[in-house]
Coordinates of C-alpha atoms in Angstrom, one line a residue:
Chain A
M153 CA 108.8 195.9 94.1
T154 CA 110.8 196.7 97.2
L155 CA 108.8 195.4 100.2
C156 CA 111.0 196.6 102.9
E157 CA 114.2 198.6 102.7
F158 CA 116.4 198.4 105.7
V159 CA 119.9 199.9 106.1
I160 CA 121.8 199.1 109.3
P161 CA 124.3 201.6 110.6
S162 CA 127.7 200.5 111.7
T163 CA 129.2 203.8 112.7
P164 CA 128.0 206.6 114.9
L165 CA 126.1 209.3 113.0
T166 CA 127.3 212.8 113.1
F167 CA 125.0 214.4 110.6
R168 CA 121.3 214.9 110.1
P169 CA 119.8 214.5 106.6
K170 CA 117.2 216.9 105.3
G171 CA 113.7 215.8 106.3
G172 CA 114.3 212.1 106.3
I173 CA 113.4 209.7 109.1
L174 CA 116.4 207.5 108.6
P175 CA 119.6 209.1 107.6
Y176 CA 121.8 207.6 104.9
I177 CA 124.0 205.3 106.9
Q178 CA 127.0 203.3 105.7
G179 CA 127.6 199.6 106.5
T180 CA 125.4 196.5 106.6
S181 CA 126.4 194.7 109.8
V182 CA 124.7 194.9 113.1
S183 CA 127.5 196.2 115.4
A184 CA 126.9 198.5 118.2
P185 CA 129.5 201.3 118.3
G186 CA 132.1 200.7 121.0
S187 CA 133.0 202.9 123.9
A188 CA 135.1 205.3 121.8
L189 CA 132.2 207.4 121.0
P190 CA 132.2 211.1 120.5
D191 CA 130.7 213.2 123.3
T192 CA 127.6 213.8 121.3
S193 CA 126.4 211.3 118.8
L194 CA 123.2 211.1 116.8
Y195 CA 121.1 207.9 116.7
P196 CA 117.7 207.1 115.3
S197 CA 115.1 207.0 118.1
P198 CA 113.8 203.5 118.8
R199 CA 110.2 204.7 118.5
S200 CA 110.2 207.4 115.9
G201 CA 113.3 206.8 113.9
R202 CA 114.2 210.5 114.2
L203 CA 117.8 211.3 115.0
R204 CA 118.4 212.2 118.6
Q205 CA 121.4 213.5 120.4
I206 CA 122.5 211.1 123.2
P207 CA 124.3 212.3 126.3
R208 CA 127.3 210.3 127.4
C209 CA 125.7 209.1 130.7
A210 CA 122.7 207.5 129.0
R211 CA 124.7 206.1 126.1
N212 CA 124.8 202.4 127.2
D213 CA 121.0 202.3 127.6
K214 CA 120.4 204.1 124.4
L215 CA 122.8 201.7 122.6
R216 CA 120.8 198.8 123.8
H217 CA 117.6 200.4 122.6
Y218 CA 119.3 201.2 119.3
R219 CA 120.3 197.6 118.9
N220 CA 116.8 196.4 119.8
W221 CA 115.4 198.8 117.3
I222 CA 117.7 197.4 114.5
V223 CA 116.9 193.8 115.4
G224 CA 113.2 194.5 115.6
R225 CA 113.1 196.3 112.2
L226 CA 115.1 193.4 110.7
A227 CA 112.7 190.9 112.1
L228 CA 109.7 192.9 110.9
C229 CA 111.1 193.1 107.4
L230 CA 111.8 189.4 107.3
G231 CA 108.3 188.7 108.6
L232 CA 106.8 190.9 105.9
L233 CA 108.9 189.3 103.3
A234 CA 107.9 185.8 104.5
L235 CA 104.3 186.8 104.5
A236 CA 104.5 188.3 101.0
T237 CA 106.2 185.2 99.5
G238 CA 104.4 182.6 101.5
C239 CA 100.9 183.9 100.7
S240 CA 101.5 184.5 97.1
Q241 CA 98.8 182.9 94.9
S242 CA 100.7 182.9 91.6
V243 CA 102.5 179.8 90.3
K244 CA 105.3 179.7 87.8
I245 CA 106.7 176.3 87.2
K246 CA 108.8 174.7 84.5
V247 CA 108.2 171.0 84.8
D248 CA 111.3 168.9 84.6
T249 CA 110.1 165.3 84.5
E250 CA 112.4 162.3 84.0
V251 CA 110.8 158.8 83.9
P252 CA 112.8 155.6 84.0
T253 CA 113.2 153.4 80.9
P254 CA 110.3 151.0 80.9
T255 CA 111.0 147.3 81.1
V256 CA 108.6 146.0 78.4
S257 CA 109.1 143.7 75.5
K258 CA 109.6 145.6 72.3
I259 CA 107.1 145.5 69.4
P260 CA 109.0 144.5 66.3
L261 CA 108.0 147.6 64.3
T262 CA 109.4 151.0 63.3
M263 CA 107.0 153.6 64.5
G264 CA 106.8 157.3 63.6
V265 CA 106.0 159.9 66.2
Y266 CA 104.6 163.3 65.6
Y267 CA 104.6 166.0 68.2
E268 CA 102.3 168.9 67.3
P269 CA 103.7 172.4 68.2
A270 CA 101.0 172.7 70.9
L271 CA 102.5 169.7 72.7
R272 CA 106.1 170.9 72.3
T273 CA 105.2 174.2 73.9
Y274 CA 102.5 173.1 76.2
A275 CA 101.8 175.4 79.1
Y276 CA 98.9 175.3 81.5
M277 CA 97.7 178.8 82.1
E278 CA 95.0 180.1 84.5
D279 CA 94.2 183.6 85.7
T280 CA 91.2 183.5 88.0
E281 CA 90.5 184.9 91.4
D282 CA 91.5 181.7 93.1
R283 CA 94.5 181.0 90.9
P284 CA 95.8 184.3 89.6
D285 CA 98.8 184.2 87.2
W286 CA 99.3 180.5 87.0
K287 CA 101.7 179.3 84.4
I288 CA 103.0 175.7 84.3
E289 CA 105.2 174.9 81.3
S290 CA 105.7 171.3 80.5
G291 CA 106.4 171.1 76.7
D292 CA 110.0 169.9 77.0
S293 CA 109.0 167.2 79.5
Q294 CA 106.1 166.0 77.4
V295 CA 108.3 165.4 74.5
A296 CA 111.0 163.7 76.7
L297 CA 108.3 161.5 78.3
F298 CA 107.0 160.2 74.9
D299 CA 110.5 159.9 73.5
R300 CA 111.5 157.6 76.4
I301 CA 108.3 155.5 76.6
L302 CA 107.9 155.0 72.8
A303 CA 111.6 154.2 72.3
S304 CA 111.3 151.3 74.8
M305 CA 108.0 150.0 73.3
F306 CA 109.1 149.7 69.6
Q307 CA 112.1 148.3 67.8
A308 CA 112.8 151.8 66.4
V309 CA 111.1 155.2 66.5
T310 CA 111.5 157.9 63.9
P311 CA 110.2 161.5 64.0
A312 CA 107.4 162.2 61.6
T313 CA 106.9 165.6 59.9
T314 CA 103.1 165.2 60.1
A315 CA 100.9 162.8 61.8
T316 CA 99.8 161.2 58.5
S317 CA 103.1 160.8 56.9
A318 CA 105.6 158.6 58.6
A319 CA 108.1 157.7 55.9
G320 CA 109.7 154.3 56.4
A321 CA 107.5 153.5 59.4
A322 CA 104.6 151.1 59.9
G323 CA 102.6 154.0 61.3
A324 CA 102.7 157.1 63.4
I325 CA 101.6 158.0 66.9
A326 CA 100.5 161.6 67.6
P327 CA 100.0 162.4 71.3
R328 CA 98.4 165.6 72.6
V329 CA 97.5 167.0 76.0
A330 CA 93.7 167.0 76.2
E331 CA 93.4 168.2 79.8
M332 CA 95.3 169.1 82.9
Q333 CA 93.8 169.6 86.3
F334 CA 95.2 170.4 89.7
A335 CA 94.0 170.5 93.3
L336 CA 95.6 172.3 96.2
P337 CA 95.4 171.3 99.9
T338 CA 93.4 174.4 100.6
E339 CA 90.8 173.4 98.0
T340 CA 90.4 169.7 99.0
K341 CA 90.9 170.1 102.8
T342 CA 93.5 167.3 102.6
E343 CA 97.3 167.5 102.9
L344 CA 97.8 166.7 99.2
Y345 CA 98.8 168.5 96.1
E346 CA 97.2 166.6 93.2
A347 CA 97.7 166.7 89.5
W348 CA 95.7 164.9 86.8
I349 CA 96.6 164.8 83.1
K350 CA 94.8 163.4 80.2
Y351 CA 96.4 162.7 76.9
Q352 CA 94.6 161.9 73.7
L353 CA 96.7 159.6 71.4
Q354 CA 96.1 158.8 67.8
L355 CA 97.6 156.0 65.8
F356 CA 97.8 156.5 62.0
D357 CA 98.6 153.8 59.5
S358 CA 101.5 154.3 57.0
D359 CA 98.9 155.5 54.4
G360 CA 97.7 158.3 56.7
Q361 CA 94.4 156.5 57.8
L362 CA 93.4 156.9 61.4
V363 CA 93.6 153.5 63.1
A364 CA 92.7 154.3 66.7
E365 CA 92.2 157.1 69.1
W366 CA 92.3 156.5 72.8
P367 CA 92.9 158.5 76.1
V368 CA 95.6 157.9 78.5
T369 CA 95.3 159.5 82.0
G370 CA 97.9 160.0 84.7
Y371 CA 97.4 161.0 88.4
G372 CA 100.0 162.2 90.9
K373 CA 99.9 163.5 94.4
A374 CA 102.4 165.0 96.8
E375 CA 102.0 165.5 100.5
T376 CA 102.4 168.9 102.0
A377 CA 105.6 169.3 104.0
M378 CA 107.2 171.9 106.1
L379 CA 109.3 174.3 104.1
K380 CA 107.9 172.9 100.9
S381 CA 106.4 175.5 98.7
K382 CA 103.3 175.3 96.6
D383 CA 105.4 175.2 93.4
D384 CA 107.4 172.2 94.8
G385 CA 104.2 170.4 95.8
L386 CA 102.7 170.9 92.4
S387 CA 105.9 170.0 90.5
T388 CA 106.1 166.7 92.4
A389 CA 102.4 165.9 91.7
I390 CA 102.8 166.7 88.0
N391 CA 106.0 164.6 87.7
L392 CA 104.2 161.7 89.3
A393 CA 101.1 162.2 87.0
M394 CA 103.3 162.1 83.9
R395 CA 105.1 159.1 85.2
D396 CA 101.8 157.4 85.8
A397 CA 100.6 158.3 82.3
G398 CA 103.8 156.9 80.8
A399 CA 103.3 153.6 82.7
K400 CA 99.8 153.3 81.5
L401 CA 100.8 154.0 77.9
A402 CA 103.5 151.4 78.0
L403 CA 101.3 148.7 79.5
G404 CA 98.0 149.7 77.9
F405 CA 99.0 150.3 74.3
E406 CA 98.6 146.7 73.1
Q407 CA 95.3 146.3 75.1
V408 CA 93.5 148.9 73.0
P409 CA 91.3 146.7 70.7
E410 CA 91.8 148.6 67.4
V411 CA 95.6 148.9 68.1
R412 CA 95.8 145.2 68.9
R413 CA 94.2 144.2 65.7
W414 CA 96.4 146.6 63.7
L415 CA 99.5 145.2 65.5
A416 CA 98.5 141.6 64.7
Q417 CA 98.1 142.5 61.1
K418 CA 101.4 144.4 60.9
T419 CA 103.6 142.0 62.9
R420 CA 101.8 138.8 61.9
D421 CA 102.7 137.6 65.3
C422 CA 99.8 135.3 66.2
K423 CA 101.6 134.0 69.3
R424 CA 101.6 137.5 70.8
Y425 CA 98.2 138.6 69.5
G426 CA 96.5 135.2 69.3
D427 CA 93.1 136.6 70.4
V428 CA 92.8 138.9 67.3
C429 CA 94.8 137.0 64.7
Chain B
M275 CA 125.1 176.0 156.2
G276 CA 124.6 179.7 156.1
T277 CA 127.5 180.0 153.7
F278 CA 126.0 177.3 151.5
A279 CA 122.6 179.0 151.4
S280 CA 124.2 182.3 150.4
Q281 CA 126.2 180.6 147.7
R282 CA 123.1 179.1 146.2
S283 CA 121.4 182.4 146.4
S284 CA 124.2 184.2 144.7
L285 CA 124.2 181.6 142.0
R286 CA 120.5 181.9 141.3
A287 CA 120.5 185.6 141.3
P288 CA 121.7 186.2 137.7
Y289 CA 119.0 184.0 136.2
P290 CA 115.9 185.9 135.2
P291 CA 112.5 184.4 136.4
F292 CA 111.4 183.5 132.9
A293 CA 114.4 181.3 132.4
R294 CA 113.6 179.4 135.6
L295 CA 110.0 179.0 134.5
T296 CA 111.0 177.8 131.1
R297 CA 113.3 175.2 132.6
A298 CA 110.7 174.1 135.1
L299 CA 108.1 173.7 132.3
G300 CA 110.6 171.8 130.2
I301 CA 111.5 169.4 133.0
L302 CA 107.8 168.9 133.8
A303 CA 107.0 168.2 130.1
L304 CA 110.0 165.8 129.9
L305 CA 108.8 163.9 133.0
T306 CA 105.2 163.8 132.2
G307 CA 105.1 163.8 128.5
C308 CA 106.8 162.8 125.2
K309 CA 105.8 159.2 125.8
S310 CA 104.8 157.0 123.0
T311 CA 103.4 153.5 123.2
T312 CA 103.6 150.9 120.4
I313 CA 101.4 147.8 120.0
I314 CA 102.5 145.2 117.5
D315 CA 100.3 142.4 116.2
E316 CA 101.7 139.6 114.1
H317 CA 99.7 137.1 112.0
R318 CA 101.7 134.3 110.5
V319 CA 100.4 132.3 107.7
T320 CA 103.4 130.2 106.6
E321 CA 106.9 129.6 108.0
T322 CA 109.6 132.0 106.7
Q323 CA 113.3 131.8 106.5
I324 CA 115.5 134.1 104.5
A325 CA 118.6 132.5 103.2
A326 CA 122.0 134.0 102.4
G327 CA 122.0 135.8 99.1
E328 CA 118.3 136.5 99.2
S329 CA 116.8 140.0 99.5
V330 CA 113.8 141.7 100.8
V331 CA 112.0 144.6 99.1
V332 CA 110.1 147.0 101.3
L333 CA 107.5 148.9 99.4
G334 CA 104.8 151.5 100.3
R335 CA 101.2 151.3 99.3
R336 CA 100.1 154.7 98.1
S337 CA 96.6 154.1 96.9
N338 CA 94.8 155.8 99.8
S339 CA 93.0 158.9 98.4
E340 CA 93.7 161.1 101.4
H341 CA 97.0 159.9 102.8
E342 CA 99.9 158.0 101.5
T343 CA 102.5 155.8 103.1
E344 CA 105.5 158.1 103.7
V345 CA 108.6 157.5 101.7
D346 CA 110.8 158.2 104.7
F347 CA 109.0 155.6 106.8
I348 CA 109.6 153.0 104.1
S349 CA 113.3 153.9 103.9
C350 CA 113.5 153.9 107.7
V351 CA 112.2 150.3 107.9
G352 CA 114.5 149.2 105.2
E353 CA 117.5 150.9 106.9
N354 CA 116.7 149.3 110.3
L355 CA 116.3 145.9 108.7
A356 CA 119.7 146.2 107.0
K357 CA 121.6 147.0 110.2
G358 CA 121.8 145.5 113.6
G359 CA 122.8 142.0 114.9
N360 CA 121.0 140.0 112.2
P361 CA 121.0 142.2 109.1
I362 CA 118.9 141.5 106.1
H363 CA 119.7 142.6 102.6
V364 CA 117.1 145.2 101.6
V365 CA 116.7 146.5 98.0
P366 CA 115.9 150.3 98.4
E367 CA 112.4 151.1 97.3
K368 CA 113.3 153.8 94.7
I369 CA 115.9 151.7 93.0
F370 CA 113.5 148.7 92.8
V371 CA 110.5 150.7 91.6
D372 CA 112.5 152.6 89.0
S373 CA 114.1 149.4 87.8
M374 CA 110.7 147.7 87.5
Y375 CA 109.0 150.7 85.7
P376 CA 106.1 150.5 84.7
Y377 CA 105.0 147.5 86.8
F378 CA 105.3 148.8 90.4
E379 CA 103.7 152.2 90.0
T380 CA 100.8 153.2 92.3
S381 CA 98.3 152.4 89.7
T382 CA 100.0 149.3 88.2
A383 CA 101.5 147.5 91.2
P384 CA 100.2 144.0 92.0
T385 CA 97.6 144.2 94.7
D386 CA 97.8 140.5 95.8
V387 CA 100.0 137.5 95.4
K388 CA 98.1 136.1 92.4
N389 CA 98.9 139.3 90.5
L390 CA 102.6 138.9 91.4
E391 CA 102.5 135.4 90.0
R392 CA 101.2 136.7 86.7
L393 CA 103.8 139.4 86.7
A394 CA 106.6 136.9 87.4
Q395 CA 105.7 135.3 84.1
V396 CA 106.9 138.3 82.1
P397 CA 110.4 137.3 81.1
E398 CA 111.9 140.8 81.6
I399 CA 110.5 141.0 85.1
K400 CA 111.5 137.5 86.0
L401 CA 115.0 138.3 85.0
K402 CA 115.0 141.5 87.2
F403 CA 113.7 139.6 90.2
Q404 CA 116.5 137.2 89.8
E405 CA 119.1 140.0 89.5
F406 CA 117.9 141.5 92.8
G407 CA 117.6 138.1 94.4
V408 CA 114.2 139.0 95.8
R409 CA 112.7 136.4 98.1
Y410 CA 110.2 138.5 100.1
F411 CA 108.1 141.5 99.3
V412 CA 107.0 143.6 102.2
W413 CA 104.1 145.9 101.4
I414 CA 103.5 148.6 104.0
D415 CA 100.3 150.5 104.1
G416 CA 99.5 153.3 106.6
Y417 CA 100.5 156.7 107.8
T418 CA 101.2 158.9 110.8
E419 CA 98.8 161.7 111.6
T420 CA 98.1 164.3 114.3
V421 CA 94.8 163.3 115.9
D422 CA 94.3 166.0 118.5
K423 CA 95.7 169.4 119.3
K424 CA 95.3 171.5 122.5
G425 CA 96.6 174.8 123.8
S426 CA 98.0 177.8 121.9
I427 CA 101.1 179.8 121.5
S428 CA 101.1 183.5 120.7
C429 CA 104.0 185.2 119.1
A430 CA 104.5 188.9 118.7
I431 CA 107.1 191.1 117.1
G432 CA 107.7 194.7 117.6
P433 CA 110.4 197.4 117.2
G434 CA 111.7 196.5 120.7
G435 CA 112.0 192.7 119.9
G436 CA 109.7 189.7 119.8
G437 CA 108.8 186.5 121.5
C438 CA 106.3 183.8 122.0
F439 CA 104.2 182.8 125.0
G440 CA 101.9 179.8 125.6
F441 CA 101.7 176.1 125.7
A442 CA 100.6 173.6 123.0
T443 CA 100.3 169.9 123.0
W444 CA 99.3 167.4 120.3
D445 CA 98.8 163.7 119.9
D446 CA 100.2 161.8 117.0
A447 CA 99.1 158.3 115.9
A448 CA 100.9 156.0 113.6
N449 CA 99.2 153.0 112.1
Y450 CA 101.0 150.7 109.7
E451 CA 100.3 147.2 108.3
A452 CA 102.9 145.2 106.5
S453 CA 101.9 142.3 104.3
I454 CA 104.8 139.9 103.6
W455 CA 104.7 138.0 100.3
D456 CA 106.9 135.0 99.6
F457 CA 108.1 135.2 96.0
K458 CA 109.5 131.7 96.0
E459 CA 106.3 130.1 97.3
L460 CA 104.1 132.8 95.7
S461 CA 102.0 133.0 98.9
L462 CA 101.1 135.4 101.6
S463 CA 103.5 134.7 104.5
G464 CA 101.9 136.9 107.1
K465 CA 101.0 140.3 108.3
I466 CA 102.4 142.7 111.0
N467 CA 100.5 145.6 112.4
T468 CA 102.0 148.4 114.4
E469 CA 100.0 151.1 116.3
T470 CA 102.0 153.8 118.0
Q471 CA 100.6 156.8 119.9
G472 CA 102.4 159.7 121.5
T473 CA 102.0 163.2 122.9
S474 CA 104.3 166.1 122.1
Y475 CA 104.5 169.3 124.0
M476 CA 105.7 172.8 123.2
P477 CA 106.1 175.3 126.0
A478 CA 107.0 178.8 124.9
I479 CA 108.3 181.6 127.0
F480 CA 110.0 183.9 124.5
I481 CA 111.3 180.9 122.6
P482 CA 109.1 177.8 121.7
V483 CA 110.8 174.6 123.0
P484 CA 109.5 171.6 121.1
L485 CA 109.5 168.3 123.1
L486 CA 108.5 165.8 120.5
A487 CA 107.3 162.3 120.9
R488 CA 109.0 160.2 118.1
V489 CA 105.9 158.4 117.1
Q490 CA 106.8 157.6 113.5
S491 CA 110.3 156.7 114.4
N492 CA 109.2 154.4 117.1
A493 CA 106.6 152.8 114.8
C494 CA 109.4 152.3 112.2
Q495 CA 111.8 150.6 114.8
G496 CA 109.0 148.4 116.1
M497 CA 108.0 147.4 112.6
A498 CA 111.6 146.7 111.6
E499 CA 112.4 144.6 114.7
Q500 CA 109.2 142.5 114.2
L501 CA 109.9 142.0 110.5
R502 CA 113.5 140.9 111.4
S503 CA 112.2 138.2 113.8
F504 CA 109.5 137.2 111.3
L505 CA 111.9 136.7 108.4
N506 CA 114.7 135.0 110.4

């Protein structure tokens, strides 16, 4: 959609188009014609935009008006454009999260990981009155997050074709996004963009039996800043929420009681898992 | 004398009245405003002395639900500590937090010295601390906010041009508290509190002219100087 079309003349006009307010004018730079003007020249009127013939004696004043008219129009167009883009309610984000490699001691097991298609292509979508046309794609980042975190937690990680069949691995982990929520500064009356993400993780034994299922949540917030768009604010909050979830997964995995018992059984490491050995 | 008066008159003539008014308002605002005052309190628990080869990490607390300690304030304090007459080696916050992931995230960071002691028992973390040569942790909690606003500025735009007219003023307040942890002694060394307040002005005659009180910047410099004297 063209919000505002504006063509700036650079040469004096010597023709009148049929019925149009603005004639078709060549050039794009704001440059007032010099003194070498023809005796009669046509310029758009500052008020109506209609072409008017300017006598030589009044030319300097008219040129000033003409310049003001151009600058005014340009400012008006820019203002309209800024209003249109600044007040837009829609959100289109492709999340690009990168978390650091966790510094945790590795569990001496080979673990399978299964990413269901819904996780690989995860997109938060909402189309309501307050949030029309929201689409936040994070599938690639979800996979990258779990790849990075799980690789640092286990001795080896192998991709599994299904959650219940992890060939050559002690078991398989299958994460999925259970919920994603956002809050905007206008909604919470704070100066923060907030994101909250909840994952549901499942651990399957090598024979396909479900060992444990537990939630991992992440929260992120980003302060509003001048010249920072809503998309930027939300992206930062989502990145921090995913980073937080990754940290909680890395530190909390061995603390889930069912997981801890299973790890003690698989690793036979009673020094590490003495409380459940 | 008469010649001098006429020269002055001829010099003044080309300036439009608005320009003179803008200048007068600007000078008035500069003379009367843009002031900021900083109050620093220090509470020392133990003696501190940073040695050669030892580092300081300046970190921001971001657990407040409505505000968070600004990243640029933390880096400002770190940069100010690292320069000047008696520089201290400072590990940048992002490098440290990324390197320590996932132990120094907002939800996982140690909240007191006892937690730091437990964390230091993790072999990987102990090794990282040694690599950085960390002696002191400085945890800064606080924020800068606008506490009061007065006046108004109206801007208009039309085919003949545009401009603004009015006068606005606002008060900013910065309140930060730094807790200094001694990693070697595993104890709280002390606390430093800075409170800075300042008023900014913005007269506008055609163009808004911001005359800003550097509240956060002054709080940063005050905090850094006090930390420097605390640690040396």
